């Protein structure tokens, strides 16, 4: 099986990094490939960043289908371009936020999202509302570290643990969901940090890794999004894309 | 007062047409200007069309603020780019769908949206859910006429009346909302058609015209969107925009 | 255009005061008139006060339509008599609470209402629920100053700023809505107070002033409430009114 | 135990009729008394009727408490004046609609309300929404017989059966609730009519009779409404009441 | 009238205790009988306890109907087996939690449940959601005393008062609901404790006592659950029950 | 990886059948084992059937954990015993209904469930409500074939296609979900039937097969339910289990 990860960024070093981070999630026989954007932002931290990333995200998803991959993951917790991309292809396109919020709702009573910046809280709240799981969202908290500084993983882990403990103790979270796919691979350490603080009973969801598993599951089953919800757009003149 | 209408289309003839359609809505002293996109689609009939329209919509809104206009209207019932544009400016940016759905909720118990194509129904349903007024949405119906054929206004009016009658009689609508800003100016005729069929008690909302009035009202009051909800994006490298 | 403000009070001095407060909101060409109640309470601070105000509110709205005014505003954040009045007339009847809550929902993620007395909080909560925007209501806070003491505007402004800051910092409000129309005209000072405390990004809605603008907008468009939602009552014997 | 039924009408013949209809519901030892309005409408079929009934309803509830009764029932499915009356007294005030909708939600999956006039449907919808049980409301149907013609009980029963059958078969109702207290005493015949048409499994709730039972239950337990929700109004000048 | 209380426990001393506690709630002429389980847990403090209690609860409800009782109460705030029991009988089966939450919603704006153990909070939250009253649930708090230690009523009352005060002051509760039927009979003392701390306006609901009154009311009216919601199960082979 | 399927039935022939049906879903390296109940019903078609199945379901899940399996699937769309079983073990316990409804919500706008019997519709409605996805549930339809006759797969497929077409055309479904795990393996034929009727754009979810994939995914990630939501029950005396 072939899975393509579309990283919605023009930052070159994310290509090797993404491959390194995503490959261990794949099961034997699943081949991960990674693609960056040619046009778009260095990182996504606002709806404007999202807006200028989406057109090339969609073209990368279209290219992935032409390349014969079995499923695509959009590597960002804003799920940028998810709807538009699904209109343009038939293969499954997996949004880490959509997936993680639904799975979190299955695993426990209430979940908290720990994201990068405070100002992104309304985004998650509305995303959860759109999906119908807003009653299950205990809180949105932030480590307040920008995407491009997430490579300092020690600092990130420490901040994630701190906010996760607060989410559990103050907000009533029963499940923790990372709020940025740039936090991929840190669930083990965060879980360990929670246990050290006596919180032994709270799962930690790494949306990037979960997206790989769900992509594999959908592809195995031959399931994809409904083209009745995401119909192929009518043909028309488009300038600049 | 100056109001800029951003038409999310590259179709040249929409410029004069838009000016002609929007100008009569303005009160004395309000000056309407219209701008098209340089890059983007001929019309918006899908989320993909929306995706390739948004980057230039945002740049047109930014330009409008620099030009000193008092408020901007994004001339499309998908409210494309509304969130991203609000992040980039401080002046009010009015989305016709958001405005029309809230005002419809004030005027009557349940409203129906009559849009262009059946496949756009989920869009309105989710838009209403995001705004919290989904319980007030009686139904979404379509005339099934593409945007670029809306200039045949006799056919459009006839179809609008037909669907509005069904919305009232079968779906329990108490208010009708046009589901495409390209239907601007037709509320009077549709209202008349309803009355001729014995439906004398149902208001018909023309979202484009309403958007002008709400833009005037917000600018009069010095009110705009919350920059806490729509914070200015962090500066970063962006390629291609 | 003529707009009639119905002040749901028998307190004589509110007549001149109301005219003085509302007139500056009107655009050139809009003429504001004000009417008090002949029977009813000195002020509205409970559902009982509301109950004894409503019959004469309705008769004042009916009289306004006979006088040829274009729209009516019921000058109270309980929107007393809004439904009954709409049944009796065809011209738009604007409720400041209904209007302010919908507009607040358009301008930001969550809003807080700062009202006069703590005990009115359930009223706003249920009002928001009835309108479908309860998820957007961050909190209801009170200055705990009765209506008849609102003329001490320095004290009121200070208390409004204090509660607004708490609403933003503790309750997550992105927009502030005044919870009593007696606070009309204070938005500028409250906004200034917020800015002085470093909160530069939160709009402050003055529901009385907003109601004037929305009344103008509806009258401009020839829009009014749905008579299907608010049908003319059947004729019958009524004693005492 | 003493229970007072406040009939929100000035129609004299309703007094003896009310006593005759309500008395059989009471258990041994419960004494029912009935009071009409001195000012107000002949019947309640609109929000305007409600508005002119409420002030005297409240004064009748206040008088009932002074008379030493244990609980009051407001004999109308609009629950007119329920909130205002609760502010003014400490004894339980029972609203037949509020009570019937909550009990219907306990007895089955979805309930339908069969009321007098089609135009009252939005009232029930919003009432159910305010109470939080709108998801349990399958439909609102009407017999389209005005209150003052409800004494033709044969016609009413026939229409109730007809609409109840439709509610069950077309709308998915599992429980039927009468939508006017003037239908009191007809549940047995309607139930019989349903059984004759093969619908043996649907309870029929008579809100007037249920209100008596709930009034007895609350009085037995010494339970009443929360004065934190319904605080005693501040004293003030009121003219005309 | 005969009411059977099914105590979902194998603990022998609960039989006499239950009879002693429930009998005073009954009105003259109502005869209370109590039955324990032959198989099941000593007490219900988890969903597992519930699972192993339900089969015998249902058989005890079936036996009650055969014994000619008029209504059954399942003496536990988890309402264990309520749905299954209703499928098997036609007489009313009253769940104290379902009943108390609906009545609390009628008496005040928001209610808090004070239960035995913190870990039961999600149960009440989901129960309220299933019933549609989750918006009315202010909070769930716990005394953290296991069921089998509830006989130390002084300790229990003290803890109930302490948590009720917090529910009112910190969580905005307007009504208190006991979260375990083992707290039966303590409402008077808790109410007194609240009054002593200045909280004079908050009703305290004792779900066990309320269940008796509601059982009497339903039996008086000949009302029971909808067999369309709770149809008699198809006959089939069952081993072990 | 080892996955245990617990079939909540005492019907012997389901053991071989279950193994035959579930094994093809597993990926290479996943070993499926199947276990029946020793006590319980022949099939689950009511809440009573569920009640008498749950105790032994839980003991089979506990046994599975002791046997060292990596995840358990409860093979029934009522998800019987899911909550209780999760309290007793740490390994993931997958409920096909919970899983299928969340995945359906990700794949399309609205889904319909096609179950066995009409009377089960309220079950799915409440299940969806408990999960927060009730707004995404377009309808519940039934083939009206009892579980024990599901082996006539030609008849079942025909009925599934017929009801799926109605769900799409009349109820607005964009995704179809089988409402009984006994329909496992039929998705391909139903999909083909839909295509033959011109419905090419609607995914068909087979909850049993999906459950295997989700079990594999959770086990791969080391994720399981939150023990804060499903804490280990306190130890106590239990008779009969």
XYZ file of N, CA and C in Angstrom, chain F residues 71-197:
381
model
N -6.813 -6.997 21.147
C -8.017 -6.164 21.078
C -9.221 -7.080 20.959
N -10.385 -6.550 21.376
C -11.612 -7.343 21.340
C -12.661 -6.584 20.552
N -13.460 -7.322 19.795
C -14.608 -6.749 19.093
C -15.870 -7.401 19.644
N -16.852 -6.594 20.016
C -18.151 -7.132 20.425
C -19.027 -7.135 19.183
N -19.343 -8.331 18.712
C -19.927 -8.502 17.380
C -21.433 -8.228 17.366
N -21.821 -6.966 17.596
C -23.245 -6.623 17.590
C -23.389 -5.110 17.481
N -24.340 -4.647 16.666
C -24.510 -3.216 16.455
C -25.200 -2.503 17.620
N -25.578 -3.252 18.668
C -26.050 -2.576 19.870
C -24.876 -2.234 20.790
N -23.679 -2.628 20.410
C -22.499 -2.450 21.266
C -22.803 -2.904 22.693
N -23.364 -4.124 22.863
C -23.789 -4.516 24.215
C -22.598 -4.752 25.140
N -22.662 -4.176 26.323
C -21.611 -4.409 27.314
C -20.335 -3.631 27.067
N -20.332 -2.747 26.085
C -19.098 -2.027 25.749
C -18.544 -1.275 26.958
N -19.405 -0.513 27.633
C -18.946 0.291 28.772
C -18.460 -0.587 29.924
N -19.254 -1.597 30.270
C -18.888 -2.468 31.391
C -17.588 -3.220 31.089
N -17.468 -3.707 29.864
C -16.261 -4.451 29.504
C -15.021 -3.559 29.580
N -15.163 -2.312 29.123
C -14.005 -1.410 29.177
C -13.569 -1.133 30.614
N -14.514 -1.143 31.544
C -14.122 -0.975 32.945
C -13.237 -2.115 33.426
N -13.462 -3.327 32.881
C -12.813 -4.523 33.425
C -11.473 -4.844 32.767
N -11.175 -4.216 31.620
C -9.911 -4.544 30.938
C -9.184 -3.277 30.502
N -7.933 -3.486 30.104
C -7.135 -2.369 29.598
C -6.962 -2.404 28.087
N -7.120 -3.562 27.491
C -6.970 -3.663 26.030
C -8.169 -2.996 25.348
N -7.980 -2.541 24.111
C -9.091 -1.880 23.413
C -10.269 -2.824 23.192
N -11.461 -2.323 23.471
C -12.706 -3.043 23.178
C -13.453 -2.197 22.154
N -13.690 -2.787 20.985
C -14.236 -2.019 19.872
C -15.722 -2.325 19.705
N -16.520 -1.262 19.690
C -17.949 -1.411 19.428
C -18.224 -1.072 17.969
N -18.775 -2.018 17.204
C -18.982 -1.754 15.771
C -19.883 -0.540 15.511
N -20.898 -0.311 16.340
C -21.796 0.814 16.093
C -21.080 2.137 16.353
N -20.426 2.225 17.497
C -19.685 3.438 17.825
C -18.677 3.765 16.722
N -17.936 2.757 16.312
C -16.905 2.945 15.298
C -17.517 3.355 13.957
N -18.548 2.632 13.556
C -19.123 2.880 12.227
C -19.776 4.267 12.157
N -20.416 4.677 13.233
C -21.073 5.980 13.195
C -20.046 7.118 13.146
N -18.954 6.967 13.871
C -17.924 8.018 13.808
C -17.254 8.043 12.429
N -16.955 6.874 11.885
C -16.298 6.850 10.568
C -17.260 7.355 9.486
N -18.528 6.978 9.593
C -19.514 7.489 8.635
C -19.574 9.020 8.687
N -19.456 9.571 9.889
C -19.478 11.036 10.037
C -18.270 11.682 9.367
N -17.164 10.931 9.288
C -15.979 11.467 8.624
C -16.090 11.380 7.108
N -16.806 10.376 6.613
C -16.796 10.133 5.162
C -17.851 10.924 4.399
N -18.889 11.389 5.084
C -19.921 12.095 4.331
C -20.804 12.922 5.229
N -21.697 13.653 4.590
C -22.504 14.644 5.300
C -23.503 13.989 6.242
N -24.231 13.034 5.765
C -25.261 12.360 6.568
C -25.231 10.874 6.230
N -25.487 10.038 7.234
C -25.521 8.598 6.978
C -26.857 8.014 7.415
N -27.232 6.906 6.775
C -28.397 6.145 7.219
C -27.936 4.778 7.675
N -28.621 4.281 8.696
C -28.375 2.935 9.184
C -29.485 2.042 8.657
N -29.115 0.910 8.059
C -30.118 -0.068 7.615
C -30.014 -1.259 8.544
N -30.999 -1.379 9.432
C -30.919 -2.430 10.447
C -31.906 -3.562 10.156
N -32.059 -4.455 11.130
C -32.884 -5.641 10.873
C -34.377 -5.376 11.069
N -34.725 -4.725 12.206
C -36.135 -4.576 12.557
C -36.480 -3.106 12.813
N -37.628 -2.679 12.361
C -38.084 -1.300 12.568
C -38.009 -0.853 14.019
N -38.325 -1.784 14.916
C -38.418 -1.379 16.313
C -37.063 -1.028 16.932
N -35.983 -1.296 16.218
C -34.666 -0.945 16.748
C -34.266 0.492 16.423
N -35.089 1.193 15.651
C -34.720 2.553 15.248
C -34.401 3.476 16.432
N -35.234 3.482 17.494
C -34.888 4.370 18.607
C -33.516 4.076 19.213
N -33.130 2.801 19.229
C -31.807 2.440 19.750
C -30.690 3.180 19.036
N -30.766 3.207 17.704
C -29.699 3.847 16.939
C -29.742 5.357 17.100
N -30.952 5.864 17.156
C -31.100 7.293 17.360
C -30.452 7.735 18.675
N -30.719 6.990 19.738
C -30.156 7.368 21.042
C -28.660 7.087 21.110
N -28.227 6.028 20.453
C -26.803 5.727 20.395
C -26.071 6.894 19.718
N -26.624 7.348 18.602
C -26.012 8.471 17.882
C -26.029 9.733 18.737
N -27.108 9.931 19.490
C -27.193 11.109 20.362
C -26.124 11.043 21.445
N -25.972 9.876 22.055
C -24.983 9.695 23.126
C -23.583 10.005 22.597
N -23.333 9.652 21.341
C -22.017 9.887 20.732
C -21.860 11.301 20.197
N -22.949 12.038 20.090
C -22.854 13.406 19.604
C -22.964 13.522 18.101
N -23.363 12.449 17.407
C -23.415 12.525 15.951
C -24.855 12.427 15.422
N -25.834 12.714 16.279
C -27.221 12.510 15.869
C -27.610 13.428 14.705
N -26.979 14.580 14.604
C -27.273 15.490 13.485
C -26.794 14.917 12.150
N -25.905 13.944 12.220
C -25.379 13.323 11.003
C -26.175 12.091 10.598
N -27.118 11.686 11.420
C -27.925 10.492 11.147
C -29.122 10.893 10.294
N -29.106 10.522 9.020
C -30.205 10.897 8.122
C -31.467 10.106 8.434
N -31.329 8.813 8.684
C -32.494 7.980 8.978
C -32.028 6.614 9.444
N -32.971 5.890 10.053
C -32.755 4.476 10.356
C -33.846 3.721 9.616
N -33.464 2.782 8.802
C -34.417 1.954 8.063
C -34.162 0.489 8.398
N -35.131 -0.352 8.112
C -34.980 -1.766 8.469
C -35.353 -2.652 7.295
N -34.639 -3.810 7.204
C -35.001 -4.818 6.215
C -36.127 -5.705 6.732
N -36.374 -5.589 8.057
C -37.396 -6.428 8.697
C -37.205 -7.925 8.442
N -35.979 -8.352 8.698
C -35.598 -9.774 8.672
C -34.914 -10.055 10.008
N -35.403 -11.008 10.800
C -34.772 -11.271 12.094
C -33.346 -11.802 11.942
N -32.537 -11.614 12.984
C -31.129 -12.036 12.957
C -30.986 -13.473 12.476
N -31.858 -14.364 13.021
C -31.652 -15.785 12.748
C -32.046 -16.181 11.320
N -32.579 -15.219 10.537
C -32.871 -15.512 9.124
C -31.903 -14.790 8.181
N -30.868 -14.176 8.779
C -29.930 -13.406 7.953
C -29.072 -14.292 7.056
N -29.117 -15.607 7.251
C -28.295 -16.475 6.404
C -28.848 -16.578 4.977
N -30.075 -16.120 4.766
C -30.611 -16.066 3.396
C -30.073 -14.787 2.752
N -28.817 -14.861 2.288
C -28.130 -13.614 1.965
C -28.694 -12.956 0.703
N -29.259 -13.747 -0.168
C -29.849 -13.150 -1.372
C -30.993 -12.204 -0.996
N -31.859 -12.718 -0.118
C -32.994 -11.911 0.363
C -32.497 -10.668 1.123
N -31.470 -10.876 1.927
C -30.954 -9.756 2.725
C -30.353 -8.691 1.817
N -29.554 -9.117 0.846
C -28.927 -8.146 -0.062
C -29.984 -7.356 -0.810
N -30.987 -8.039 -1.298
C -32.064 -7.373 -2.038
C -32.735 -6.306 -1.166
N -33.031 -6.702 0.070
C -33.698 -5.766 0.983
C -32.774 -4.613 1.364
N -31.486 -4.920 1.538
C -30.520 -3.862 1.875
C -30.427 -2.846 0.739
N -30.394 -3.339 -0.486
C -30.312 -2.419 -1.633
C -31.567 -1.558 -1.688
N -32.723 -2.196 -1.532
C -33.984 -1.471 -1.600
C -34.043 -0.344 -0.559
N -33.677 -0.682 0.677
C -33.733 0.334 1.734
C -32.632 1.386 1.568
N -31.479 0.980 1.059
C -30.384 1.942 0.858
C -30.764 2.955 -0.200
N -31.396 2.498 -1.261
C -31.835 3.410 -2.315
C -32.824 4.423 -1.746
N -33.765 3.936 -0.926
C -34.715 4.857 -0.296
C -34.009 5.823 0.648
N -33.037 5.329 1.382
C -32.308 6.196 2.315
C -31.632 7.337 1.557
N -31.052 6.994 0.403
C -30.360 8.009 -0.396
C -31.366 8.969 -1.025
N -32.382 8.421 -1.664
C -33.301 9.262 -2.446
C -34.296 10.013 -1.566
N -34.812 9.367 -0.520
C -35.859 10.009 0.279
C -35.338 10.686 1.536
N -34.265 10.145 2.117
C -33.816 10.662 3.415
C -32.546 11.497 3.317
N -31.952 11.554 2.141
C -30.753 12.383 1.989
C -29.483 11.753 2.520
N -29.438 10.427 2.604
C -28.211 9.775 3.064
C -27.093 9.927 2.036
N -25.880 10.181 2.513
C -24.687 10.223 1.654
C -23.777 9.028 1.924
N -24.042 8.329 2.999
C -23.268 7.145 3.390
C -24.270 6.132 3.946
N -24.050 4.847 3.654
C -24.891 3.776 4.204
C -24.088 2.991 5.235
N -24.712 2.694 6.368
C -24.090 1.879 7.415
C -24.999 0.684 7.675
N -24.444 -0.520 7.609
C -25.245 -1.703 7.966
C -25.575 -1.641 9.449
N -26.797 -2.004 9.801
C -27.250 -1.885 11.178
C -27.265 -3.195 11.937
N -26.573 -4.212 11.422
C -26.453 -5.488 12.134
C -25.148 -6.114 11.672
N -24.339 -6.588 12.615
C -23.060 -7.190 12.202
C -23.283 -8.515 11.484
N -24.497 -9.070 11.605
C -24.816 -10.268 10.843
C -24.863 -10.032 9.341
N -24.817 -8.775 8.929
C -24.792 -8.451 7.495
C -23.356 -8.401 6.959
N -22.405 -8.835 7.756
C -20.991 -8.755 7.387
C -20.729 -9.407 6.027
N -19.909 -8.753 5.227
C -19.486 -9.328 3.961
C -20.372 -8.961 2.787
N -21.465 -8.228 3.046
C -22.411 -7.926 1.970
C -22.217 -6.537 1.354
N -21.261 -5.769 1.848
C -21.113 -4.396 1.372
C -20.849 -4.320 -0.124
N -20.024 -5.254 -0.624
C -19.700 -5.236 -2.048
C -20.935 -5.400 -2.917
N -21.777 -6.339 -2.553
C -22.981 -6.577 -3.355
C -23.973 -5.418 -3.252
N -24.076 -4.842 -2.063
C -25.006 -3.723 -1.891
C -24.508 -2.510 -2.688
N -23.223 -2.273 -2.589
C -22.611 -1.189 -3.370
C -22.897 -1.396 -4.859
N -22.704 -2.626 -5.329
C -22.954 -2.949 -6.735
C -24.421 -2.687 -7.094
N -25.316 -3.077 -6.215
C -26.734 -2.840 -6.444
C -27.059 -1.357 -6.530
N -26.420 -0.565 -5.686
C -26.635 0.886 -5.736
C -26.155 1.447 -7.067
N -24.990 1.007 -7.483
C -24.425 1.495 -8.746
C -25.359 1.155 -9.903
N -25.900 -0.064 -9.869
C -26.826 -0.467 -10.937
C -28.063 0.412 -10.997
N -28.389 1.021 -9.880
C -29.539 1.922 -9.866
C -29.113 3.376 -10.020
